[in-house]
Structures are given as C-alpha cells and as structure tokens.
Short mmCIF file of N, CA and C in Angstrom, two decimals:
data_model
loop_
_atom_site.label_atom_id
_atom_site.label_comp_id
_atom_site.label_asym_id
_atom_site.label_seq_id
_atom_site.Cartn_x
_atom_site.Cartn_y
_atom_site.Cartn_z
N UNK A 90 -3.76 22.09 5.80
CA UNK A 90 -2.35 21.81 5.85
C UNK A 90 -1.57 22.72 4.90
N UNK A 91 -2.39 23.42 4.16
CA UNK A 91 -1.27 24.50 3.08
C UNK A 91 -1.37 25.70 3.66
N UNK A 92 -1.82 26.02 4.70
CA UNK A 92 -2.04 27.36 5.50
C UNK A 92 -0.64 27.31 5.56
N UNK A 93 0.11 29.05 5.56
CA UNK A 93 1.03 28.88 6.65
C UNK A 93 1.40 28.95 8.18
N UNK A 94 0.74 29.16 8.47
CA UNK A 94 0.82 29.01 9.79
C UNK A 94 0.12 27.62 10.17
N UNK A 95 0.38 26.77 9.24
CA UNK A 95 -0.39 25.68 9.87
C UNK A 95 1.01 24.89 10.23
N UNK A 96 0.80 24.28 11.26
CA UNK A 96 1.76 22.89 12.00
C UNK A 96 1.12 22.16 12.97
N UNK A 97 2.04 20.94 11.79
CA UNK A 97 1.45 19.50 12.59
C UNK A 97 1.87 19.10 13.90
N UNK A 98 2.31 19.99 14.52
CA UNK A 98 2.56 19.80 16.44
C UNK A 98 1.28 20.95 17.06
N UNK A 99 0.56 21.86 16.49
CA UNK A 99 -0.16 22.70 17.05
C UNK A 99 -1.51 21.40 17.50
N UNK A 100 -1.59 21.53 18.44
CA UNK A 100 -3.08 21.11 18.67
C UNK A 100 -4.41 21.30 18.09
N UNK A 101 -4.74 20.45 17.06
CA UNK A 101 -5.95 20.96 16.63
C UNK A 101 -7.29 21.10 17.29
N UNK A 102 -7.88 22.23 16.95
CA UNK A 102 -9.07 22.12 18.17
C UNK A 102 -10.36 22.26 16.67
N UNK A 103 -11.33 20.94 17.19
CA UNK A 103 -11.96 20.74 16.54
C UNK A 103 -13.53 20.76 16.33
N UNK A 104 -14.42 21.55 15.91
CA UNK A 104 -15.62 21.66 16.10
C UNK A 104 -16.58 21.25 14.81
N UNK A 105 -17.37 20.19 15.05
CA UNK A 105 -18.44 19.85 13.95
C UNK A 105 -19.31 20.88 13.88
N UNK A 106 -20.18 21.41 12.80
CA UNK A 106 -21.07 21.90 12.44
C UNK A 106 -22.30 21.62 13.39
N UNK A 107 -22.71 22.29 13.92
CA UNK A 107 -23.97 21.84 14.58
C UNK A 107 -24.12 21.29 16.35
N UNK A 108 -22.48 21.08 16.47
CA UNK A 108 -22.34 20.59 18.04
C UNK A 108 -21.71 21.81 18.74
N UNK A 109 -22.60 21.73 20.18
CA UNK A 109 -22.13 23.22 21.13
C UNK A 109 -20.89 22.05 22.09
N UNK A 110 -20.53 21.30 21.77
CA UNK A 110 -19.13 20.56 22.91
C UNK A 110 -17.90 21.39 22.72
N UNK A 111 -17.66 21.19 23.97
CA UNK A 111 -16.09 22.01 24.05
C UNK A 111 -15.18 20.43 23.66
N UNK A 112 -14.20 21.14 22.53
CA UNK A 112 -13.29 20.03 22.18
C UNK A 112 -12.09 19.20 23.20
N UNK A 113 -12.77 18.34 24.19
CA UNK A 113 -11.69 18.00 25.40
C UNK A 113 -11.19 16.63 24.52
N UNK A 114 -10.93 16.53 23.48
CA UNK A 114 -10.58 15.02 22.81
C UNK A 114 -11.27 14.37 22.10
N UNK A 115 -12.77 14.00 22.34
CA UNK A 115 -13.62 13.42 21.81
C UNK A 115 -13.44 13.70 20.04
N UNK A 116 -14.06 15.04 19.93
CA UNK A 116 -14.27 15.40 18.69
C UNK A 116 -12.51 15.65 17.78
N UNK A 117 -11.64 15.99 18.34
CA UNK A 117 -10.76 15.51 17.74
C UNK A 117 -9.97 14.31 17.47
N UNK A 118 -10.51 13.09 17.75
CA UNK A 118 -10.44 11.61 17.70
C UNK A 118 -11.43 11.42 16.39
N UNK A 119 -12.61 11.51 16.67
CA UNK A 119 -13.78 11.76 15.81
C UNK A 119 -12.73 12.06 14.42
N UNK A 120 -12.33 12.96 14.48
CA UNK A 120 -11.97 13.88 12.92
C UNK A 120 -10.85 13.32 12.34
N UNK A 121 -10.18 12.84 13.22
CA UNK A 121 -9.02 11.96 13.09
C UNK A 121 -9.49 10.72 12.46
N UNK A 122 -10.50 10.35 13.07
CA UNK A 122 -11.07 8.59 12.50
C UNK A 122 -11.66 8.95 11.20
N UNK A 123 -12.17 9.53 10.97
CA UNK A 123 -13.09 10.17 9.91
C UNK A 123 -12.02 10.34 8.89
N UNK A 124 -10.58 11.35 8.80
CA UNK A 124 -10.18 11.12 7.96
C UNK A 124 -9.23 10.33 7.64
N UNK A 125 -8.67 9.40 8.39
CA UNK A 125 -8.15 8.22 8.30
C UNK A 125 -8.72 7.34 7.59
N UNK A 126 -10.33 6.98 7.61
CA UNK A 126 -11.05 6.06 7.12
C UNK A 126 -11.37 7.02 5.73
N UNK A 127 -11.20 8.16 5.28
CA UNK A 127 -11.28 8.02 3.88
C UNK A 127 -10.02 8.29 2.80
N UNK A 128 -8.79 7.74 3.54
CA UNK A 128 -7.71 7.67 3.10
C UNK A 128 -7.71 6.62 2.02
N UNK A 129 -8.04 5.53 2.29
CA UNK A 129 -8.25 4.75 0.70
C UNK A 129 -9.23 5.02 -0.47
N UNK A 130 -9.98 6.19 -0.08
CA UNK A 130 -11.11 6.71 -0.80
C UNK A 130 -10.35 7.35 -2.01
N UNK A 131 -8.51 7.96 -2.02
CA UNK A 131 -7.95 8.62 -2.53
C UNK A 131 -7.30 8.24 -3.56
N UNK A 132 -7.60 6.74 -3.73
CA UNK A 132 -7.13 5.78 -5.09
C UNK A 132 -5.37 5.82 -4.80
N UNK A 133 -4.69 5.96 -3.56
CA UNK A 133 -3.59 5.46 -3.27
C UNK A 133 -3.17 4.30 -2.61
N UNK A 134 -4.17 3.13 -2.39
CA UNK A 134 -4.06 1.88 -2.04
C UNK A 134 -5.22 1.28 -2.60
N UNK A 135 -4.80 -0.22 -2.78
CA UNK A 135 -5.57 -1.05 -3.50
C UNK A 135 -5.81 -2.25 -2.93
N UNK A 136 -6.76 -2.89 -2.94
CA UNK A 136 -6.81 -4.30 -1.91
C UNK A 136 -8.06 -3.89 -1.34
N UNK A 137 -8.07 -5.45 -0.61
CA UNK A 137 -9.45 -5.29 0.29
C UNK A 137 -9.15 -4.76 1.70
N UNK A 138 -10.29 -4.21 2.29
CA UNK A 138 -10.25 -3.46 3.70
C UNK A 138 -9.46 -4.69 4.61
N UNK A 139 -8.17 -3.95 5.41
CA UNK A 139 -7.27 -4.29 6.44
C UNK A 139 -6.44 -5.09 5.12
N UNK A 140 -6.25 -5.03 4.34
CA UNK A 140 -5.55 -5.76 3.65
C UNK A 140 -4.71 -5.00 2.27
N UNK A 141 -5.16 -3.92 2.64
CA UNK A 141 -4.31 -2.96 1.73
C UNK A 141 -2.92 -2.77 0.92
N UNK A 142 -2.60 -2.63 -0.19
CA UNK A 142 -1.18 -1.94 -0.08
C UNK A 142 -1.41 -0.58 -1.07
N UNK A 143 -0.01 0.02 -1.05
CA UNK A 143 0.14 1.00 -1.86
C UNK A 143 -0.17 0.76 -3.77
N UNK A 144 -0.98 1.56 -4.31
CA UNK A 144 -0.96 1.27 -5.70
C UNK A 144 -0.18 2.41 -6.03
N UNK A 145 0.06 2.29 -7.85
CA UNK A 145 1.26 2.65 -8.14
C UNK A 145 0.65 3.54 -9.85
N UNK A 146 0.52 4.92 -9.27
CA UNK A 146 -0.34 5.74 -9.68
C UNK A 146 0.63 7.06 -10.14
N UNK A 147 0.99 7.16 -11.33
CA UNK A 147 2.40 8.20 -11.60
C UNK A 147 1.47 9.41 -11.15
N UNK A 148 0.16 9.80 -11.69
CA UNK A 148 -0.95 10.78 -11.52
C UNK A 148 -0.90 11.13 -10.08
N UNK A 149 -0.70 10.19 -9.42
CA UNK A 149 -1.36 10.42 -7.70
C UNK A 149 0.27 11.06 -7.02
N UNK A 150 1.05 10.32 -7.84
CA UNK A 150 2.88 10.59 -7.34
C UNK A 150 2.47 12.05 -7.44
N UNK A 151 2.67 12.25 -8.87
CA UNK A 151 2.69 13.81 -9.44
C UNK A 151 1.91 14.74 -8.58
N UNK A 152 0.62 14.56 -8.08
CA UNK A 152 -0.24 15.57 -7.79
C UNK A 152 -0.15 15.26 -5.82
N UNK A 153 1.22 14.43 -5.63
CA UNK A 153 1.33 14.37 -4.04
C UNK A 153 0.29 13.51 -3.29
N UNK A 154 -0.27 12.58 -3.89
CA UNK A 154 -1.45 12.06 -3.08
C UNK A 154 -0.95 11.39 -2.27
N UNK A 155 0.49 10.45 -2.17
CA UNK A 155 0.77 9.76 -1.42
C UNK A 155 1.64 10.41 -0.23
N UNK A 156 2.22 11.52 -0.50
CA UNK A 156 3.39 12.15 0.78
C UNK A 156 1.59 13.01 1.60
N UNK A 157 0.31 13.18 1.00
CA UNK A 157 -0.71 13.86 1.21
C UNK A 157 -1.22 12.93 2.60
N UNK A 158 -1.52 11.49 2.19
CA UNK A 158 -2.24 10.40 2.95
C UNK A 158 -1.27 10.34 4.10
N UNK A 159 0.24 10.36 3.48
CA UNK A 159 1.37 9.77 4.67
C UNK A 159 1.74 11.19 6.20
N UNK A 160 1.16 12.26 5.17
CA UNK A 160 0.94 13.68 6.78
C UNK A 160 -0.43 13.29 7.26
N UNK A 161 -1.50 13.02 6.74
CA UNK A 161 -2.70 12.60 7.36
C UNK A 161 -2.42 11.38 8.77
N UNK A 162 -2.02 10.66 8.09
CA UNK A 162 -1.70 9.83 8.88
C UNK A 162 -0.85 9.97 10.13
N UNK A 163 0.53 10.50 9.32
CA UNK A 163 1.49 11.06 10.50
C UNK A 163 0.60 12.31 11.66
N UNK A 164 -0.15 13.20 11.32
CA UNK A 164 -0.96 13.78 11.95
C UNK A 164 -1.43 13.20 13.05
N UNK A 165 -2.64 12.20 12.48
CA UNK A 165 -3.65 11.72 13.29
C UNK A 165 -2.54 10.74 14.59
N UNK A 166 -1.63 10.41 14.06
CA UNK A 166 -0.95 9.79 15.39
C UNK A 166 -0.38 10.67 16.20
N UNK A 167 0.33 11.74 15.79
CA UNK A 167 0.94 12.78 16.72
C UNK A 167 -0.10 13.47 17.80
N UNK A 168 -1.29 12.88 17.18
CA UNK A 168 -2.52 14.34 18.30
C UNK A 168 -3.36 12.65 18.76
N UNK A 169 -2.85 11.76 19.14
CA UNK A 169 -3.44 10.26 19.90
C UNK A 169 -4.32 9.95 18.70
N UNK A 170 -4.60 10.17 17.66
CA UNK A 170 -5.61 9.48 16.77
C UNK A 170 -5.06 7.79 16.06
N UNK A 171 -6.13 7.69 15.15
CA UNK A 171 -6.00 6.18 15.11
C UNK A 171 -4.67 6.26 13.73
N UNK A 172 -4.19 5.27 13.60
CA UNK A 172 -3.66 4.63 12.60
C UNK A 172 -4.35 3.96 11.20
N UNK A 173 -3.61 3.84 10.48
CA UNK A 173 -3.87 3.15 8.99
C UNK A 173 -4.11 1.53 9.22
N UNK A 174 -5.42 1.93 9.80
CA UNK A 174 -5.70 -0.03 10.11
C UNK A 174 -5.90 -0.61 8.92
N UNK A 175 -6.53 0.01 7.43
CA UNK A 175 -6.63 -0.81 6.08
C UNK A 175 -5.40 -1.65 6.18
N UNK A 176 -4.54 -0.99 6.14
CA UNK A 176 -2.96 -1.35 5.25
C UNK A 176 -2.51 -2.79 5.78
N UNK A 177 -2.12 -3.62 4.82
CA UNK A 177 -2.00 -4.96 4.81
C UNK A 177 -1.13 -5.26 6.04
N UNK A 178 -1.31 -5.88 6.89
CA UNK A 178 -0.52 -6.33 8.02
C UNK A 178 0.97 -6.65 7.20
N UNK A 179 1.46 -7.66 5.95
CA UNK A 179 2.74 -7.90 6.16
C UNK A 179 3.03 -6.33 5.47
N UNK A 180 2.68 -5.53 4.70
CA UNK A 180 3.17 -4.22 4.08
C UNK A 180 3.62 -3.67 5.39
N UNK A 181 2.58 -3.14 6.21
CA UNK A 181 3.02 -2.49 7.80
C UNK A 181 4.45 -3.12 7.85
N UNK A 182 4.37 -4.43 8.03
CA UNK A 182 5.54 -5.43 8.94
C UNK A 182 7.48 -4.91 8.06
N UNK A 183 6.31 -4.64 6.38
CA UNK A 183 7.92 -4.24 5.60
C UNK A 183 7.89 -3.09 6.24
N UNK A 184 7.10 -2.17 5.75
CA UNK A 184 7.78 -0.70 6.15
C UNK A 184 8.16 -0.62 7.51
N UNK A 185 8.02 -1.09 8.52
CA UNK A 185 8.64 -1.27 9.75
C UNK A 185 10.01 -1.85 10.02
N UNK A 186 9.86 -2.97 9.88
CA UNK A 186 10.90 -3.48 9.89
C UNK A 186 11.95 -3.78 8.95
N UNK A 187 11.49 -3.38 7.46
CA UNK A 187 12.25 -3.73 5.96
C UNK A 187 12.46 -4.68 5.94
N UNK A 188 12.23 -5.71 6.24
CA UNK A 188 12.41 -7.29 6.25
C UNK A 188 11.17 -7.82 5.52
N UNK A 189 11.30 -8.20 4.73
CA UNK A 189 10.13 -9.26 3.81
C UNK A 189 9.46 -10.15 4.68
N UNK A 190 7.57 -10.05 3.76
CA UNK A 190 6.77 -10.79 4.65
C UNK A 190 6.12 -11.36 3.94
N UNK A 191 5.25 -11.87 4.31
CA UNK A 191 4.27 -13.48 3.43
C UNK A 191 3.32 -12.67 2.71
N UNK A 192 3.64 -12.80 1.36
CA UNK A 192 1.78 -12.78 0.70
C UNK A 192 0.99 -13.93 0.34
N UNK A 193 -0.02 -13.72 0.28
CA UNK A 193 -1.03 -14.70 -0.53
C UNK A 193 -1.47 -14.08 -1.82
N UNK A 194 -1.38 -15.20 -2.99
CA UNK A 194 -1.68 -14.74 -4.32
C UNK A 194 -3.02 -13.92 -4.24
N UNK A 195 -4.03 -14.80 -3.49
CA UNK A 195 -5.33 -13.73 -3.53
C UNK A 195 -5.42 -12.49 -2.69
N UNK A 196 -3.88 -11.63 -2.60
CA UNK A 196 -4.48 -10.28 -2.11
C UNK A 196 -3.92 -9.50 -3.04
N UNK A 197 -3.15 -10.48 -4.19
CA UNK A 197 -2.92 -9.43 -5.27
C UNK A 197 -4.42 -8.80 -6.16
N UNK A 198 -4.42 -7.69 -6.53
CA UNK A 198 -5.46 -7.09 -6.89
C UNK A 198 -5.58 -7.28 -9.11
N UNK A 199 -4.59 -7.02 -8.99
CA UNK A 199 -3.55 -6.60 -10.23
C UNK A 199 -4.65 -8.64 -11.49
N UNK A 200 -5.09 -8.42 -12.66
CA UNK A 200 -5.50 -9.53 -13.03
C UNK A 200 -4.34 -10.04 -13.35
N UNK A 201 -2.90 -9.67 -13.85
CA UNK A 201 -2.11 -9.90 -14.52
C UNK A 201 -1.07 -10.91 -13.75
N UNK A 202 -1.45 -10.31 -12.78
CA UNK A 202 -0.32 -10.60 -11.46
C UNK A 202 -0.87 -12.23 -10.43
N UNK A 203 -1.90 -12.04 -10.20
CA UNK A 203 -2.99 -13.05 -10.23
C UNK A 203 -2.87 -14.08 -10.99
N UNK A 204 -3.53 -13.86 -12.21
CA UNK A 204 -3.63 -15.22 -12.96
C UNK A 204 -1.83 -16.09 -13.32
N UNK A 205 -0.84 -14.62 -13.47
CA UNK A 205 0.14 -15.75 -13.81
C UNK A 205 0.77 -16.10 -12.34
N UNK A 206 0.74 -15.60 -11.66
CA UNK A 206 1.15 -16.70 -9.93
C UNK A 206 0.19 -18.01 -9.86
N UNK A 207 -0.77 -17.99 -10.41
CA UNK A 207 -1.45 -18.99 -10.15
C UNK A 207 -1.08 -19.98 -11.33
N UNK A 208 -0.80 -19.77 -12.31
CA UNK A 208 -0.16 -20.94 -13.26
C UNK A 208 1.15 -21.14 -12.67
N UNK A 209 1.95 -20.39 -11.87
CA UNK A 209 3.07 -20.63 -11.60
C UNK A 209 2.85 -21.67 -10.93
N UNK A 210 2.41 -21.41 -9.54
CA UNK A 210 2.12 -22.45 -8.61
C UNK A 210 0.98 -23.32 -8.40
N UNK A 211 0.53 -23.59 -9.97
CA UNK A 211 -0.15 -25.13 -10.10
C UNK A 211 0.85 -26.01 -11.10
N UNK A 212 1.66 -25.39 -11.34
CA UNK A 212 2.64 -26.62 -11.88
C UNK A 212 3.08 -27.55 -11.28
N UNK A 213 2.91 -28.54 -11.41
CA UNK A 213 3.34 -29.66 -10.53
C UNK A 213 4.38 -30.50 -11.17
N UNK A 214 5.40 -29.88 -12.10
CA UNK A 214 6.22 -30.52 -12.44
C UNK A 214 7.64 -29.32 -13.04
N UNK A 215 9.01 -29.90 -12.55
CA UNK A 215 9.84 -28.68 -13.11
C UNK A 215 9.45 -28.74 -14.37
N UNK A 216 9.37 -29.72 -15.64
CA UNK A 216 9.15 -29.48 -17.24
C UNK A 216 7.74 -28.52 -17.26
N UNK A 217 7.20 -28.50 -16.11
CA UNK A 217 5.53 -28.22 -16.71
C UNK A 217 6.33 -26.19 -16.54
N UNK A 218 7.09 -26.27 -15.00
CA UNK A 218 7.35 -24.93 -15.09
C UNK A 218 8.20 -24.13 -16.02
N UNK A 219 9.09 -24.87 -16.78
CA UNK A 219 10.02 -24.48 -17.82
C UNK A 219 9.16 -24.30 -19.16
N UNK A 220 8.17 -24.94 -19.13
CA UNK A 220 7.53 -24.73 -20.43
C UNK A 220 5.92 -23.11 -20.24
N UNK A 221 5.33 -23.47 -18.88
CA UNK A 221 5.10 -21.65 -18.91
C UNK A 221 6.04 -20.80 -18.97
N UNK A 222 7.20 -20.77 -18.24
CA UNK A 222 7.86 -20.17 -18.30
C UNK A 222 8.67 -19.45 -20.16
N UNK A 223 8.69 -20.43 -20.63
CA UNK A 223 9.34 -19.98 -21.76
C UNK A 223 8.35 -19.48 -22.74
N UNK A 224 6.87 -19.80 -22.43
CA UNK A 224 5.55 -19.69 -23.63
C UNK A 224 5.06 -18.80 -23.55
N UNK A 225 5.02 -18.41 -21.97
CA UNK A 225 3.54 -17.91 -21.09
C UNK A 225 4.27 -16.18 -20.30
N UNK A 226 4.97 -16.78 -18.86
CA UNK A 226 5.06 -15.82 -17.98
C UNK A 226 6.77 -15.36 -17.88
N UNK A 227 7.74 -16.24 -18.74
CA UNK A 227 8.57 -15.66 -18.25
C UNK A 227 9.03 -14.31 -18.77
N UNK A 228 8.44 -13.30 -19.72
CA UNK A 228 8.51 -11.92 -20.19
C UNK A 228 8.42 -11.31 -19.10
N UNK A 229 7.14 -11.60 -18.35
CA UNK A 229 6.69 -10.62 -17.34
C UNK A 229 7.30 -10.82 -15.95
N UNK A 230 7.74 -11.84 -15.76
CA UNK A 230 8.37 -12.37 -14.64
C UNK A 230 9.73 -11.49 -14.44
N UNK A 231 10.68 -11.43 -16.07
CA UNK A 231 11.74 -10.61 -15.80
C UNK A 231 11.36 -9.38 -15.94
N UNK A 232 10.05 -8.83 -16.48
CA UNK A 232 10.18 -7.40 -16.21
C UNK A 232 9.73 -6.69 -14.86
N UNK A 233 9.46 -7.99 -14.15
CA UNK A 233 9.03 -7.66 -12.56
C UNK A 233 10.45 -8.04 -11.38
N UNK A 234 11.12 -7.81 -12.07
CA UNK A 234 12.77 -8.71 -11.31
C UNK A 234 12.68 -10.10 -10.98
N UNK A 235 12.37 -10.81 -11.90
CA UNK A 235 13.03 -11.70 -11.26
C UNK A 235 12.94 -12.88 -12.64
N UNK A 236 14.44 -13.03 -12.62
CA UNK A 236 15.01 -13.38 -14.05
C UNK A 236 14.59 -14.84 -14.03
N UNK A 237 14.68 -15.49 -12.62
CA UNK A 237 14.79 -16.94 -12.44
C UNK A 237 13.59 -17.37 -12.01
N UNK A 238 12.51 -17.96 -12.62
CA UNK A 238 11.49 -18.53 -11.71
C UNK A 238 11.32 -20.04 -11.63
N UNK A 239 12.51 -20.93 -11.69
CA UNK A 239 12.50 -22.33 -11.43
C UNK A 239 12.08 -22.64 -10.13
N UNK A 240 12.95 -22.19 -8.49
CA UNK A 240 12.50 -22.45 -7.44
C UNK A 240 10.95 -21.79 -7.31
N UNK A 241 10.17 -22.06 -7.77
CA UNK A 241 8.88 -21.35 -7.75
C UNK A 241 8.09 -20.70 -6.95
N UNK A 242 7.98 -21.93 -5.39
CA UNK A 242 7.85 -21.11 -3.98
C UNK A 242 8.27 -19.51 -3.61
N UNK A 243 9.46 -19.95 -3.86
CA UNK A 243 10.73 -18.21 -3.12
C UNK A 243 9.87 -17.54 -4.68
N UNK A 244 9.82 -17.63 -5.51
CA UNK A 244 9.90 -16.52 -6.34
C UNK A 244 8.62 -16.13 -6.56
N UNK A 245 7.55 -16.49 -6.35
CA UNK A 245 6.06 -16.27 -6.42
C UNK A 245 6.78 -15.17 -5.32
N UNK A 246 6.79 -15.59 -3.85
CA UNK A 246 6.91 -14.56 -2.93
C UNK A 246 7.62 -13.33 -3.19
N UNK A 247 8.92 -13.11 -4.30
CA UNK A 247 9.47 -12.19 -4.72
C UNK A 247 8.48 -11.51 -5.45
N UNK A 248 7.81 -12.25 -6.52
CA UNK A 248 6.83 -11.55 -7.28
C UNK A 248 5.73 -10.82 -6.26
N UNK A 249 4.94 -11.59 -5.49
CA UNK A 249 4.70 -10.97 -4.71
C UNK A 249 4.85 -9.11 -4.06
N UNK A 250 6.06 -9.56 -3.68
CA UNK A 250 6.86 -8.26 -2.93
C UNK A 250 6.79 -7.14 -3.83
N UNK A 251 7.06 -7.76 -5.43
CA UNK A 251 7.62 -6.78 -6.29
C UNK A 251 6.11 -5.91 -6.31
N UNK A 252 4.98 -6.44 -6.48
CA UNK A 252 3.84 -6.50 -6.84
C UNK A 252 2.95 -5.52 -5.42
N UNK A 253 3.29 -5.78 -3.89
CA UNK A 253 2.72 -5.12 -3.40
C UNK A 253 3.36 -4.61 -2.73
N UNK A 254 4.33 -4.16 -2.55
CA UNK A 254 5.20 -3.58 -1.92
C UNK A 254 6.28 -2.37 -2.66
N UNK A 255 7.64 -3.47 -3.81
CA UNK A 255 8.66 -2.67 -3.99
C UNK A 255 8.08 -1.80 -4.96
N UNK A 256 6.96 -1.88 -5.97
CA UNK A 256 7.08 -1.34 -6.82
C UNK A 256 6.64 0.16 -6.74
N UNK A 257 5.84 0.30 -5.32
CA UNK A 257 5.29 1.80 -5.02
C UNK A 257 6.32 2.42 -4.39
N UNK A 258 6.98 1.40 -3.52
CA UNK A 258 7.91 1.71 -2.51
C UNK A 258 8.94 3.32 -2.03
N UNK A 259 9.30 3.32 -3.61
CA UNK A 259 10.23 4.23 -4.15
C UNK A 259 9.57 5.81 -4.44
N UNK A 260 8.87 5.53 -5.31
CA UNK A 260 8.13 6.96 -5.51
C UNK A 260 7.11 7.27 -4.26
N UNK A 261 6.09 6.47 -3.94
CA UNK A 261 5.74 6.94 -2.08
C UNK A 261 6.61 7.69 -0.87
N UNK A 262 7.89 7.39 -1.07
CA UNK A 262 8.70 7.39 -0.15
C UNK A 262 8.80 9.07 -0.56
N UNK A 263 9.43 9.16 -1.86
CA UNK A 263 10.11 10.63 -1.95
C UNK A 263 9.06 11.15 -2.61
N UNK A 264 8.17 11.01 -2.93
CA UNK A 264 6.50 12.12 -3.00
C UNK A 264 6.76 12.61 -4.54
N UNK A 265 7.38 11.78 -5.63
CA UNK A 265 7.57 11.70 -6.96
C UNK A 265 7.73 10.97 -7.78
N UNK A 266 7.75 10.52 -8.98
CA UNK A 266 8.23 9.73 -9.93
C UNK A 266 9.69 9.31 -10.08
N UNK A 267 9.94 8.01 -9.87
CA UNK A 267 11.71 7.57 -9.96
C UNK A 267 11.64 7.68 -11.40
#
C-alpha cells in the first residue's frame, strides 16, 4: 500500500508461494481473510474474539496503526472480501449508525473500568451509591465524563460508551492524537 502506483480500486491479483492456480477469486478471498483475521494481531483492538473494540494506543495513533487496519479493511470489502467480524456488534451498530448501544460490564477489558462498574451496580441502595461515589469511584467517573453517577443504570452505560467506544473514537477517526 506505500507503492506508488499502488490503488485500492486496482484489482489485486494474487498468488501464494507454491500454488500454479490462476487467480479467478479464490486466492484473492483467501488473502483478504488472512489479513483481516490478523488485524487484531496489531494491538489496535481489545476484547474477546467477535466482541472487539478499538483500544486507545497514542503509539499505534502516532505510527498510523489504526487509519493502517481501517484501509485493510476498507480494501478487503471493495475487492468482495470479508469484513471485521471481531469488532463488537454494538461498536459496528455505533459507528454505523452513531446512535448508542448496550454494553455489558464483562466486555470491558480495562481492570479499572471493570471492577468500579461493578461496585457501581451492586449497590443496592441510593446512600450505599453516594458513599462509593464520594470514597471510591467518583474521581474516575468524572474524569471519564460523567460528573453525575446517581441514576446508576444510564450512567454505567455512559461509562461504558466512554470506555469502548468514545474514547478511541476521535483519534481512530483522523489517524492522530487529539
């Protein structure tokens, strides 16, 4: 892809080492799947397989890993290849549609992020949540946006968002550091 004469509308014609096939599709599907599937190999998403999101890597910004994965990808679909099946179904659903989607605490990866959603939402009482809140999580809560964590439900899910989604969101997008 740093050739110049390279472009991502030319048809790639693709030959493995060792095979006499004329490339009618097969083997460029093949190469397509192949490097699609070692796109999370590149330490730019985090999570478990099909459940992916973007991690948030100033190193990987800087050195392009993420605008790198997002032509791979864009590639392999322009020439019929497969898609980014890791990537978390509701992440897909944001970047598609920009409309917010459901997480579950256990696909956060993050220990930090984890353990305090889970004290959030075993409180079973507003005093029990006002008192983590003021001891425990509410530092980190506002340095993740979100100033208010009384309604606890909605705001786990904000934390959430902030956590697998908004916080890569920005620098992924424009292939740098905000």
């Amino acid at each position: 892809m740093k050739r110049d004469d390279f472009s991502f509308y030319k048809d790639p014609y693709i030959i493995f080492s060792g095979e006499e096939a004329a490339d009618l599709g097969g083997p460029k599907r093949e190469f397509f799947r192949l490097v699609v599937n070692q796109l999370p190999q590149m330490g730019v998403f985090e999570g478990q397989p099909g459940r992916m999101y973007f991690s948030h890597d100033i190193s990987l910004i800087e050195r392009e890993h993420y605008r790198f994965a997002g032509q791979c990808v864009a590639w392999s679909l322009l020439h019929d290849g497969p898609g980014l099946s890791a990537l978390h179904p509701s992440v897909y659903n944001m970047m598609v549609t920009g409309r917010p989607a459901s997480f579950n605490i256990e696909d956060a990866t993050d220990y930090d992020v984890f353990t305090n959603l889970n004290k959030i939402q075993e409180c079973q009482t507003t005093h029990e949540l006002q008192e983590l809140v003021s001891k425990e999580v509410g530092d980190w809560a506002v340095s993740n946006g979100c100033s208010d964590i009384l309604n606890k439900d909605g705001k786990i899910q904000r934390l959430l968002w902030q956590h697998m989604f908004y916080r890569s969101k920005t620098a992924a997008i424009s292939g740098r550091p905000e």
